Coordinates of C-alpha atoms in Angstrom, one line a residue:
X4 CA 33.5 -32.4 -3.4
X5 CA 34.5 -28.8 -3.9
X6 CA 33.1 -25.9 -1.8
X7 CA 31.2 -24.5 -4.7
X8 CA 29.7 -28.0 -5.2
X9 CA 28.7 -28.4 -1.5
X10 CA 27.0 -24.9 -1.5
X11 CA 25.1 -25.8 -4.9
X12 CA 24.1 -29.1 -3.3
X13 CA 22.6 -27.0 -0.3
X14 CA 20.9 -24.9 -2.5
X15 CA 19.4 -27.6 -4.4
X16 CA 18.2 -29.5 -1.2
X17 CA 16.7 -26.1 0.0
X18 CA 14.9 -25.6 -3.2
X19 CA 13.2 -29.0 -2.8
X20 CA 11.4 -27.6 0.3
X21 CA 7.9 -26.5 -1.0
X22 CA 8.0 -23.4 1.2
X23 CA 11.2 -22.3 -0.4
X24 CA 9.8 -23.1 -3.9
X25 CA 6.8 -20.9 -2.8
X26 CA 9.0 -18.0 -1.8
X27 CA 10.9 -18.3 -5.0
X28 CA 7.6 -18.4 -7.0
X29 CA 6.1 -15.3 -5.3
X30 CA 9.3 -13.4 -5.5
X31 CA 9.4 -13.7 -9.2
X32 CA 5.8 -12.5 -9.7
X33 CA 6.8 -9.4 -7.5
X34 CA 9.9 -8.7 -9.2
X35 CA 8.2 -8.9 -12.6
X36 CA 5.4 -6.6 -11.5
X37 CA 7.2 -4.2 -9.4
X38 CA 11.0 -4.2 -10.0
X39 CA 11.3 -5.1 -13.6
X40 CA 9.4 -1.9 -15.0
X41 CA 11.5 0.5 -12.7
X42 CA 14.7 -0.9 -13.8
X43 CA 13.8 -0.7 -17.6
X44 CA 12.6 3.3 -16.7
X45 CA 15.8 3.8 -15.1
X46 CA 17.7 2.4 -18.2
X47 CA 15.6 4.5 -20.4
X48 CA 16.4 7.6 -18.7
X49 CA 19.9 7.2 -19.4
X50 CA 19.2 6.7 -23.1
X51 CA 19.3 9.6 -25.5
X52 CA 17.2 9.0 -28.4
X53 CA 13.7 7.7 -29.4
X54 CA 11.8 4.9 -27.3
X55 CA 13.6 1.7 -28.0
X56 CA 17.1 0.4 -28.0
X57 CA 18.4 3.1 -30.3
X58 CA 20.9 5.6 -28.9
X59 CA 23.8 5.0 -26.6
X60 CA 23.8 5.4 -22.7
X61 CA 24.8 8.7 -21.1
X62 CA 23.3 11.4 -18.8
X63 CA 22.3 13.6 -21.7
X64 CA 18.5 13.4 -20.6
X65 CA 19.4 14.7 -17.0
X66 CA 21.5 17.6 -18.4
X67 CA 18.8 18.5 -20.8
X68 CA 16.1 18.3 -18.2
X69 CA 17.8 20.1 -15.4
X70 CA 19.5 22.7 -17.3
X71 CA 16.4 24.0 -18.4
X72 CA 15.4 26.8 -16.1
X73 CA 11.7 26.2 -16.6
X74 CA 12.1 22.8 -14.5
X75 CA 12.5 24.8 -11.2
X76 CA 8.7 25.9 -11.1
X77 CA 7.3 22.5 -11.5
X78 CA 9.5 21.3 -8.7
X79 CA 8.6 24.2 -6.6
X80 CA 4.9 23.6 -7.3
X81 CA 5.0 20.0 -6.6
X82 CA 6.5 20.4 -3.2
X83 CA 4.3 23.2 -2.4
X84 CA 1.1 21.5 -3.6
X85 CA 1.8 18.0 -2.0
X86 CA 3.2 19.6 1.3
X87 CA 0.4 22.2 1.9
X88 CA -2.4 19.7 0.7
X89 CA -0.8 17.0 3.2
X90 CA -0.9 19.7 6.1
X91 CA -4.7 20.4 5.2
X92 CA -5.6 16.9 4.8
X93 CA -3.7 15.9 8.0
X94 CA -5.5 18.7 10.0
X95 CA -9.1 17.8 9.0
X96 CA -8.5 14.0 9.0
X97 CA -6.7 14.1 12.7
X98 CA -9.5 16.2 13.9
X99 CA -12.0 13.9 12.9
X100 CA -10.4 10.8 14.2
X101 CA -9.7 12.7 17.6
X102 CA -13.5 13.6 17.9
X103 CA -14.8 10.1 17.0
X104 CA -12.3 8.2 19.1
X105 CA -11.7 10.4 22.1
X106 CA -15.0 12.7 22.5
X107 CA -18.7 12.1 22.9
X108 CA -19.6 13.5 19.6
X109 CA -22.9 12.4 18.7
X110 CA -23.6 9.6 16.2
X111 CA -19.9 8.2 15.8
X112 CA -20.9 5.6 13.5
X113 CA -22.5 8.0 11.1
X114 CA -19.9 10.5 11.5
X115 CA -17.1 7.7 10.5
X116 CA -19.2 6.8 7.5
X117 CA -19.4 10.4 6.3
X118 CA -15.6 11.0 6.5
X119 CA -14.9 7.8 4.3
X120 CA -17.9 8.2 1.7
X121 CA -15.7 10.5 -0.5
X122 CA -13.5 7.6 -1.3
X123 CA -16.2 6.4 -3.6
X124 CA -16.1 9.4 -5.8
X125 CA -13.4 9.2 -8.8
X126 CA -10.8 12.0 -8.7
X127 CA -11.3 13.4 -12.0
X128 CA -15.2 13.6 -11.2
X129 CA -14.3 15.4 -7.9
X130 CA -12.1 17.8 -9.6
X131 CA -14.7 18.5 -12.4
X132 CA -17.5 19.2 -10.2
X133 CA -15.6 21.8 -8.3
X134 CA -14.9 23.6 -11.7
X135 CA -18.9 24.0 -11.5
X136 CA -18.8 25.2 -7.8
X137 CA -15.7 27.6 -7.9
X138 CA -15.1 28.7 -11.4
X139 CA -14.8 32.5 -11.4
X140 CA -17.6 32.9 -13.9
X141 CA -20.1 30.2 -13.2
X142 CA -19.1 28.6 -10.1
X143 CA -22.2 28.2 -8.0
X144 CA -20.4 29.4 -4.7
X145 CA -19.1 32.3 -6.2
X146 CA -22.3 33.3 -8.0
X147 CA -24.1 33.0 -4.2
X148 CA -21.2 34.9 -2.4
X149 CA -21.3 37.6 -5.4
X150 CA -25.1 37.9 -5.0
X151 CA -25.2 38.1 -1.3
X152 CA -22.2 40.5 -0.6
X153 CA -22.7 42.6 -3.8
X154 CA -19.1 41.7 -5.1
X155 CA -18.1 42.6 -8.8
X156 CA -15.5 39.7 -9.0
X157 CA -15.6 36.2 -7.7
X158 CA -13.9 35.5 -4.3
X159 CA -12.3 32.2 -5.3
X160 CA -10.7 31.0 -8.3
X161 CA -10.5 27.2 -8.4
X162 CA -8.0 27.4 -11.4
X163 CA -5.0 28.2 -9.0
X164 CA -2.4 26.6 -6.8
X165 CA -4.4 27.3 -4.0
X166 CA -7.7 25.5 -5.5
X167 CA -5.6 22.6 -6.3
X168 CA -4.3 22.5 -2.8
X169 CA -7.6 22.8 -1.3
X170 CA -9.4 19.9 -3.4
X171 CA -6.4 17.7 -2.8
X172 CA -6.4 18.4 0.8
X173 CA -10.1 17.4 0.9
X174 CA -9.5 14.2 -0.9
X175 CA -6.3 13.2 1.5
X176 CA -8.4 13.7 4.7
X177 CA -10.2 10.1 4.7
X178 CA -6.8 8.4 4.4
X179 CA -5.5 10.4 7.4
X180 CA -8.8 9.6 9.3
X181 CA -8.2 5.9 9.0
X182 CA -4.6 6.1 10.0
X183 CA -4.8 8.3 12.7
X184 CA -7.8 6.6 14.1
X185 CA -6.0 3.3 14.5
X186 CA -3.3 5.3 16.5
X187 CA -5.9 7.0 18.7
X188 CA -7.3 3.5 19.5
X189 CA -4.0 1.8 20.2
X190 CA -2.6 4.6 22.6
X191 CA -3.0 4.2 26.4
X192 CA -4.8 7.2 27.6
X193 CA -3.6 7.1 31.0
X194 CA -1.0 10.0 30.7
X195 CA -4.0 12.2 29.2
X196 CA -6.2 11.0 32.3
X197 CA -3.6 12.1 34.7
X198 CA -3.3 15.6 33.1
X199 CA -6.8 16.1 33.2
X200 CA -7.2 15.1 36.7
X201 CA -4.1 17.7 37.5
X202 CA -6.4 20.4 36.1
X203 CA -4.9 20.6 32.4
X204 CA -7.7 21.7 30.0
X205 CA -8.8 19.8 26.6
X206 CA -6.6 21.6 24.5
X207 CA -3.7 21.8 26.8
X208 CA -3.9 17.9 27.2
X209 CA -4.0 17.5 23.5
X210 CA -1.1 19.7 22.9
X211 CA 1.3 18.6 25.4
X212 CA 0.5 14.9 26.0
X213 CA -1.7 13.3 23.2
X214 CA 0.2 14.7 20.0
X215 CA 3.6 14.2 21.7
X216 CA 2.8 10.5 22.4
X217 CA 1.7 10.3 18.9
X218 CA 4.7 12.1 17.2
X219 CA 6.0 9.0 15.2
X220 CA 2.4 8.3 13.8
X221 CA 2.0 11.9 12.9
X222 CA 5.2 12.1 11.1
X223 CA 4.6 9.1 9.4
X224 CA 0.9 9.9 8.2
X225 CA 2.3 13.3 6.9
X226 CA 5.0 11.5 5.1
X227 CA 2.5 9.0 3.4
X228 CA 0.3 11.8 2.3
X229 CA 3.1 13.8 1.2
X230 CA 4.0 11.3 -1.0
X231 CA 0.5 10.7 -2.3
X232 CA 0.4 14.3 -2.9
X233 CA 3.6 14.0 -5.0
X234 CA 1.9 11.4 -7.3
X235 CA -1.4 13.3 -7.6
X236 CA -2.5 13.7 -11.4
X237 CA -6.2 14.1 -11.6
X238 CA -6.4 17.5 -9.9
X239 CA -3.3 19.0 -11.2
X240 CA -4.3 17.8 -14.7
X241 CA -7.8 19.0 -14.6
X242 CA -7.3 22.5 -12.7
X243 CA -3.5 23.2 -13.4
X244 CA -2.8 22.4 -16.9
X245 CA -5.5 25.0 -18.4
X246 CA -4.0 27.5 -16.1
X247 CA -0.3 26.6 -16.8
X248 CA 0.3 25.5 -13.4
X249 CA 2.8 22.7 -13.9
X250 CA 3.8 20.0 -11.3
X251 CA 5.9 16.9 -12.2
X252 CA 3.1 14.5 -12.8
X253 CA 1.6 16.8 -15.5
X254 CA 5.0 17.8 -17.0
X255 CA 5.5 14.1 -17.5
X256 CA 2.2 13.7 -19.1
X257 CA 2.6 16.9 -21.5
X258 CA 6.1 15.5 -22.5
X259 CA 4.4 12.3 -23.7
X260 CA 1.9 14.6 -25.7
X261 CA 4.4 16.3 -27.7
X262 CA 5.2 15.4 -31.3
X263 CA 7.3 13.6 -31.3
X264 CA 7.0 12.4 -27.7
X265 CA 9.8 13.4 -25.4
X266 CA 10.5 9.7 -23.7
X267 CA 13.8 10.9 -22.4
X268 CA 12.3 14.0 -20.4
X269 CA 9.6 12.0 -19.1
X270 CA 11.6 9.1 -18.0
X271 CA 14.2 11.6 -16.3
X272 CA 11.5 13.3 -14.3
X273 CA 9.7 9.9 -13.4
X274 CA 13.1 8.8 -11.8
X275 CA 13.3 12.3 -10.1
X276 CA 9.7 11.7 -8.7
X277 CA 10.5 8.3 -7.4
X278 CA 13.7 9.5 -5.5
X279 CA 11.7 12.3 -4.0
X280 CA 9.1 9.9 -2.9
X281 CA 11.3 7.3 -1.7
X282 CA 13.2 9.6 0.6
X283 CA 9.9 10.3 2.2
X284 CA 9.2 6.4 2.6
X285 CA 12.7 5.7 4.1
X286 CA 12.0 8.7 6.6
X287 CA 8.6 7.0 7.3
X288 CA 10.4 3.5 7.8
X289 CA 13.1 5.1 10.1
X290 CA 10.4 6.8 12.2
X291 CA 8.1 3.6 12.5
X292 CA 11.3 1.6 13.6
X293 CA 11.6 4.1 16.6
X294 CA 8.1 4.2 17.6
X295 CA 8.6 2.1 20.7
X296 CA 10.3 5.2 22.5
X297 CA 6.8 6.8 22.6
X298 CA 5.1 3.7 23.7
X299 CA 3.0 3.7 26.9
X300 CA 2.9 0.5 29.0
X301 CA 0.1 -1.1 30.6
X302 CA -0.7 -4.5 32.0
X303 CA -4.4 -4.6 31.4
X304 CA -7.0 -3.6 28.9
X305 CA -8.1 0.0 29.0
X306 CA -10.8 2.1 27.5
X307 CA -10.0 5.7 26.9
X308 CA -12.1 8.3 29.0
X309 CA -14.6 10.0 27.0
X310 CA -14.0 13.8 26.6
X311 CA -17.4 15.6 27.3
X312 CA -17.4 18.5 24.8
X313 CA -20.6 19.9 26.2
X314 CA -22.7 22.0 23.7
X315 CA -19.7 22.0 21.5
X316 CA -20.3 18.3 20.5
X317 CA -23.1 19.3 18.3
X318 CA -20.8 21.8 16.5
X319 CA -18.2 19.0 16.1
X320 CA -21.0 16.8 14.7
X321 CA -21.7 20.1 12.3
X322 CA -18.1 19.7 11.0
X323 CA -18.6 16.1 9.8
X324 CA -21.9 17.2 8.0
X325 CA -20.0 20.4 6.4
X326 CA -17.1 18.1 5.3
X327 CA -19.7 15.5 3.8
X328 CA -21.2 18.6 1.8
X329 CA -17.9 19.7 0.6
X330 CA -16.9 16.3 -0.5
X331 CA -20.0 14.5 -1.7
X332 CA -23.1 16.4 -1.2
X333 CA -22.4 19.6 -3.3
X334 CA -20.3 17.8 -6.1
X335 CA -22.8 15.2 -6.5
X336 CA -25.6 18.0 -6.4
X337 CA -24.0 19.9 -9.2
X338 CA -23.3 16.8 -11.4
X339 CA -26.9 15.9 -10.9
X340 CA -27.9 19.3 -11.9
X341 CA -25.9 19.5 -15.1
X342 CA -26.8 15.9 -16.0
X343 CA -30.7 17.2 -16.3
X344 CA -30.1 20.2 -18.5
X345 CA -29.3 20.5 -22.2
X346 CA -26.6 22.9 -21.3
X347 CA -24.9 24.0 -17.9
X348 CA -26.1 27.1 -16.0
X349 CA -26.2 28.1 -12.5
X350 CA -28.9 26.2 -10.4
X351 CA -32.1 28.4 -10.6
X352 CA -35.9 27.5 -10.5
X353 CA -36.2 28.9 -14.1
X354 CA -34.4 25.9 -15.3
X355 CA -36.6 23.1 -14.0
X356 CA -38.9 23.3 -17.1
X357 CA -35.9 22.2 -19.1
X358 CA -34.9 19.0 -17.3
X359 CA -34.9 16.0 -19.0
X360 CA -32.9 12.5 -19.0
X361 CA -31.5 13.0 -22.5
X362 CA -28.2 13.3 -21.2
X363 CA -28.3 9.8 -19.7
X364 CA -29.5 8.4 -22.9
X365 CA -26.6 10.1 -24.6
X366 CA -24.1 8.8 -22.0
X367 CA -25.3 5.4 -22.2
X368 CA -25.0 5.3 -26.0
X369 CA -21.9 7.6 -26.0
X370 CA -19.1 6.0 -28.3
X371 CA -17.1 3.5 -26.2
X372 CA -18.9 4.2 -23.0
X373 CA -20.3 0.7 -22.4
X374 CA -16.8 -0.4 -23.3
X375 CA -15.1 1.7 -21.0
X376 CA -17.6 0.8 -18.2
X377 CA -16.9 -2.8 -19.0
X378 CA -13.2 -2.4 -19.0
X379 CA -13.3 -0.6 -15.7
X380 CA -15.3 -3.3 -13.9
X381 CA -13.0 -6.1 -15.6
X382 CA -9.8 -3.9 -14.5
X383 CA -11.1 -3.2 -11.0
X384 CA -12.1 -6.7 -10.1
X385 CA -9.0 -8.3 -11.9
X386 CA -6.5 -6.1 -10.1
X387 CA -8.2 -6.2 -6.6
X388 CA -8.6 -10.0 -6.8
X389 CA -4.9 -10.7 -8.1
X390 CA -3.5 -8.3 -5.3
X391 CA -5.2 -9.6 -2.5
X392 CA -4.4 -13.4 -3.5
X393 CA -0.6 -12.4 -4.0
X394 CA -0.7 -10.3 -0.9
X395 CA -2.0 -13.1 1.0
X396 CA 0.9 -15.3 0.0
X397 CA 3.3 -12.6 0.6
X398 CA 2.0 -12.0 4.1
X399 CA 2.1 -15.7 5.0
X400 CA 5.6 -15.9 3.9
X401 CA 6.9 -12.9 5.8
X402 CA 4.5 -13.4 8.9
X403 CA 4.4 -17.3 9.3
X404 CA 7.9 -18.3 8.1
X405 CA 11.4 -17.9 8.9
X406 CA 12.8 -18.3 5.4
X407 CA 15.9 -16.2 4.7
X408 CA 15.0 -13.4 2.3
X409 CA 11.4 -12.9 3.4
X410 CA 12.1 -9.4 4.4
X411 CA 13.3 -8.5 0.9
X412 CA 10.2 -9.8 -0.4
X413 CA 8.2 -7.5 1.9
X414 CA 10.3 -4.4 1.0
X415 CA 9.9 -5.2 -2.9
X416 CA 6.0 -5.5 -2.2
X417 CA 5.9 -2.4 -0.4
X418 CA 8.3 -0.3 -3.0
X419 CA 5.5 0.8 -5.1
X420 CA 3.9 3.1 -2.3
X421 CA 6.9 5.5 -3.3
X422 CA 6.0 5.3 -7.1
X423 CA 3.7 8.1 -8.5
X424 CA 0.9 6.7 -10.7
X425 CA 1.8 8.2 -13.6
X426 CA 5.5 7.2 -13.4
X427 CA 4.2 3.7 -12.9
X428 CA 2.3 3.8 -16.1
X429 CA 5.4 5.2 -17.7
X430 CA 7.7 2.4 -16.4
X431 CA 5.2 -0.1 -17.6
X432 CA 5.0 1.4 -21.2
X433 CA 8.8 1.5 -21.4
X434 CA 9.2 -2.2 -20.2
X435 CA 6.5 -3.6 -22.9
X436 CA 7.6 -1.4 -25.6
X437 CA 11.1 -2.3 -25.4
X438 CA 12.6 -5.4 -23.6
X439 CA 9.0 -7.0 -23.3
X440 CA 7.8 -6.3 -26.8
X441 CA 7.7 -10.1 -27.4
X442 CA 4.6 -10.3 -25.0
X443 CA 1.7 -8.9 -26.8
X444 CA 0.0 -7.0 -24.1
X445 CA 0.6 -3.5 -25.0
X446 CA -2.7 -2.0 -26.3
X447 CA -4.9 -4.4 -24.5
X448 CA -6.5 -4.2 -21.1
X449 CA -3.9 -6.8 -19.9
X450 CA -1.2 -4.1 -19.7
X451 CA -3.5 -2.0 -17.3
X452 CA -4.2 -5.0 -15.1
X453 CA -0.4 -5.7 -14.9
X454 CA 0.2 -2.0 -14.1
X455 CA -2.6 -1.8 -11.5
X456 CA -1.7 -4.8 -9.9
X457 CA 1.9 -3.6 -9.2
X458 CA 1.3 -0.3 -8.3
X459 CA -1.4 -0.9 -5.6
X460 CA 0.2 -4.2 -4.3
X461 CA 1.3 -2.1 -0.9
X462 CA -2.2 -1.7 0.1
X463 CA -2.9 -5.3 -0.1
X464 CA 0.2 -6.5 1.8
X465 CA -0.3 -3.7 4.6
X466 CA -4.1 -5.1 5.1
X467 CA -2.8 -8.7 5.0
X468 CA 0.3 -8.2 7.1
X469 CA -2.0 -6.6 9.9
X470 CA -4.8 -9.3 9.7
X471 CA -2.4 -12.3 9.6
X472 CA -0.7 -11.1 12.8
X473 CA -4.1 -10.9 14.5
X474 CA -4.6 -14.7 13.8
X475 CA -3.1 -17.0 16.3
X476 CA -1.0 -19.7 14.4
X477 CA -2.3 -22.5 16.8
X478 CA -5.2 -23.6 14.2
X479 CA -2.5 -23.8 11.5
X480 CA -0.4 -25.8 13.7
X481 CA -3.2 -28.2 14.6
X482 CA -4.0 -28.8 10.9
X483 CA -0.3 -29.6 10.2
X484 CA -0.1 -31.9 13.1
X485 CA -3.2 -33.6 11.8
X486 CA -1.2 -34.2 8.6
X487 CA -2.3 -31.4 6.2
X488 CA 0.2 -30.1 4.0
X489 CA 1.3 -26.5 4.3
X490 CA -0.7 -25.7 1.0
X491 CA -3.8 -27.3 2.2
X492 CA -3.5 -25.5 5.6
X493 CA -2.9 -22.2 3.9
X494 CA -5.9 -22.4 1.7
X495 CA -8.3 -24.4 4.0
X496 CA -7.3 -22.5 7.3
X497 CA -5.4 -19.4 6.9
X498 CA -7.3 -17.8 3.9
X499 CA -10.8 -18.3 5.4
X500 CA -9.6 -16.7 8.7
X501 CA -7.8 -13.8 6.8
X502 CA -11.2 -13.3 4.8
X503 CA -12.2 -10.1 6.7
X504 CA -8.8 -8.4 5.9
X505 CA -8.8 -9.6 2.3
X506 CA -12.4 -8.1 1.6
X507 CA -11.5 -5.0 3.4
X508 CA -8.5 -4.8 1.1
X509 CA -10.4 -5.9 -1.8
X510 CA -13.0 -3.0 -1.5
X511 CA -10.2 -0.4 -1.1
X512 CA -8.2 -1.6 -4.1
X513 CA -11.3 -1.8 -6.4
X514 CA -12.3 1.8 -5.3
X515 CA -8.7 3.3 -6.2
X516 CA -8.5 1.0 -9.4
X517 CA -11.7 2.7 -10.8
X518 CA -10.6 6.3 -9.5
X519 CA -7.3 6.4 -10.9
X520 CA -6.4 8.2 -14.1
X521 CA -2.6 8.6 -14.0
X522 CA -1.7 5.0 -14.9
X523 CA -4.4 4.5 -17.5
X524 CA -3.8 7.8 -19.3
X525 CA -0.7 6.5 -20.4
X526 CA -1.3 3.1 -21.2
X527 CA -5.0 2.8 -22.8
X528 CA -6.0 2.6 -26.4
X529 CA -9.5 2.7 -28.2
X530 CA -9.9 -0.8 -27.1
X531 CA -8.9 -0.5 -23.5
X532 CA -10.2 2.8 -22.5
X533 CA -11.6 3.0 -19.0
X534 CA -14.1 5.4 -17.5
X535 CA -11.7 7.6 -15.9
X536 CA -10.0 8.2 -19.3
X537 CA -13.4 8.7 -21.0
X538 CA -14.5 11.4 -18.5
X539 CA -11.2 13.3 -18.9
X540 CA -11.7 13.2 -22.6
X541 CA -15.3 14.1 -22.6
X542 CA -14.0 17.2 -20.3
X543 CA -11.4 18.1 -23.0
X544 CA -14.2 17.9 -25.7
X545 CA -16.3 20.4 -23.9
X546 CA -19.2 17.7 -23.3
X547 CA -19.9 18.8 -19.8
X548 CA -23.6 17.8 -19.6
X549 CA -23.1 14.3 -20.9
X550 CA -20.1 13.9 -18.6
X551 CA -22.2 14.9 -15.6
X552 CA -24.8 12.0 -16.5
X553 CA -22.1 9.6 -17.1
X554 CA -20.5 10.7 -13.7
X555 CA -23.5 10.3 -11.8
X556 CA -24.1 6.8 -13.3
X557 CA -20.5 5.7 -12.3
X558 CA -20.9 7.0 -8.7
X559 CA -24.2 5.1 -8.2
X560 CA -22.7 2.0 -9.9
X561 CA -19.7 2.3 -7.4
X562 CA -22.0 2.6 -4.3
X563 CA -23.9 -0.5 -5.5
X564 CA -21.0 -2.4 -6.0
X565 CA -19.4 -1.7 -2.6
X566 CA -22.4 -2.3 -0.6
X567 CA -23.2 -5.5 -2.6
X568 CA -19.6 -6.7 -1.6
X569 CA -19.8 -5.7 1.9
X570 CA -23.3 -7.5 2.1
X571 CA -21.9 -10.5 0.8
X572 CA -18.8 -10.3 3.1
X573 CA -21.2 -10.0 5.9
X574 CA -23.2 -13.0 4.9
X575 CA -20.1 -15.1 4.7
X576 CA -18.9 -14.0 8.0
X577 CA -22.1 -14.8 9.5
X578 CA -22.1 -18.4 7.9
X579 CA -18.6 -19.0 9.3
X580 CA -19.5 -17.8 12.7

């Protein structure tokens, strides 16, 4: 038998192993969802001509895109916007994480909840609500400040790069809080306590000990939120496009709004955004790989010494209240106010007589509204469920097996974290209008489910990887020793034990799926319109009061769904216990 024959025989024998077959199946699914659209997008960026197979290969698109002097401004704006928003979000989120994990700030559980509540509000609604708060002419905050100080001009203008940075920083803070809280909890505080005993103050200890020990986590979180800033679309679209402030994500969107559509420019900018984001992710991996250099060593369990803030602890609690008011309280109030009036005006007692529920009736009967709500619910549930199931399979292969190639699968599943949402939508569009045109999913809700499942897979795999690492494999080994097959062990033992992590991932993915606009804005049709796109279109059409009513309904609906799922999860957890 030749060497090639022997190698082929070994491959065929290995393929008979159910675990290897399982790895191959999951890899094909991940490649289909993640890698295939990106490869098609890259190929499309090197074609000169309309969408489709026409035109020869070349770098004409890149020459046209980067020889345009107007390309420098969106690039600069993207970096400034993402960088400063990341710093603002990091400062807020890290401060709150330190207060909750290391100090005696009152009502810690409530404070933690207040920081995370903004995740419920869709980004497009958040941006629109702040238009009513900081618009130079009718913004409530501007009107109040002008009246108090007797100013003739508004002190704030939300239609600016600074306004965009302010809102995006507020949006990023909950993610930073989640990531940095985990780092504070896992760090041995012995060195901090030694510094305190030696007479160092709170700020000196934080500056010279705490944040030096947390340097890898700090840089990693900054890179993650920077990548999130590069892909942001809702706030730049709502605030930036009307003001002529372009970033890469909005320039891609506008390139596809031209007649004829400029697919070449959009694809070229999309590839450029992936490269910029991928550089950040590579730096993140490099830093986290060397995080052990900053680890502290302890042979026993420890509990951080709670830092007594004295009277300042109530001031710290006030920061949580202020943040909640800025991110949820004021935006929801201004939407609720606008939803009850026939036309918007600054809140005043004189307008109470004009209040009614007519906008809610109009919102419910608005063309495509019920369809958009139904599509959004189907999309959120389908994408979240598909992701947690696929993620559980990926994590089991990566964490529990020693199959060669599992690391590649993990990298493929994590890769979409570096892909901006609007680029992900563009890649899927390219794929299903060219090489995959034989699969009739374009123009249906299925293409959105496919796009969202590929885009948000990293959130599922990170949660399930962490959850599976916390589950000791002894129970799985007992099941296998008792004669259970690996698949029965996986479905009857592993998945039930992994349920809390799966549920947390499901809730988060459902929320981001409902919130997201970047992918949907490029892939929807009149039959597959989702609520974020409908709200964006209503804003463009100037129907602000009906939009406000729909926004209040959407936020209330999301709160009910999330609390229902959490209650069901708690009930299941109690029954299992």
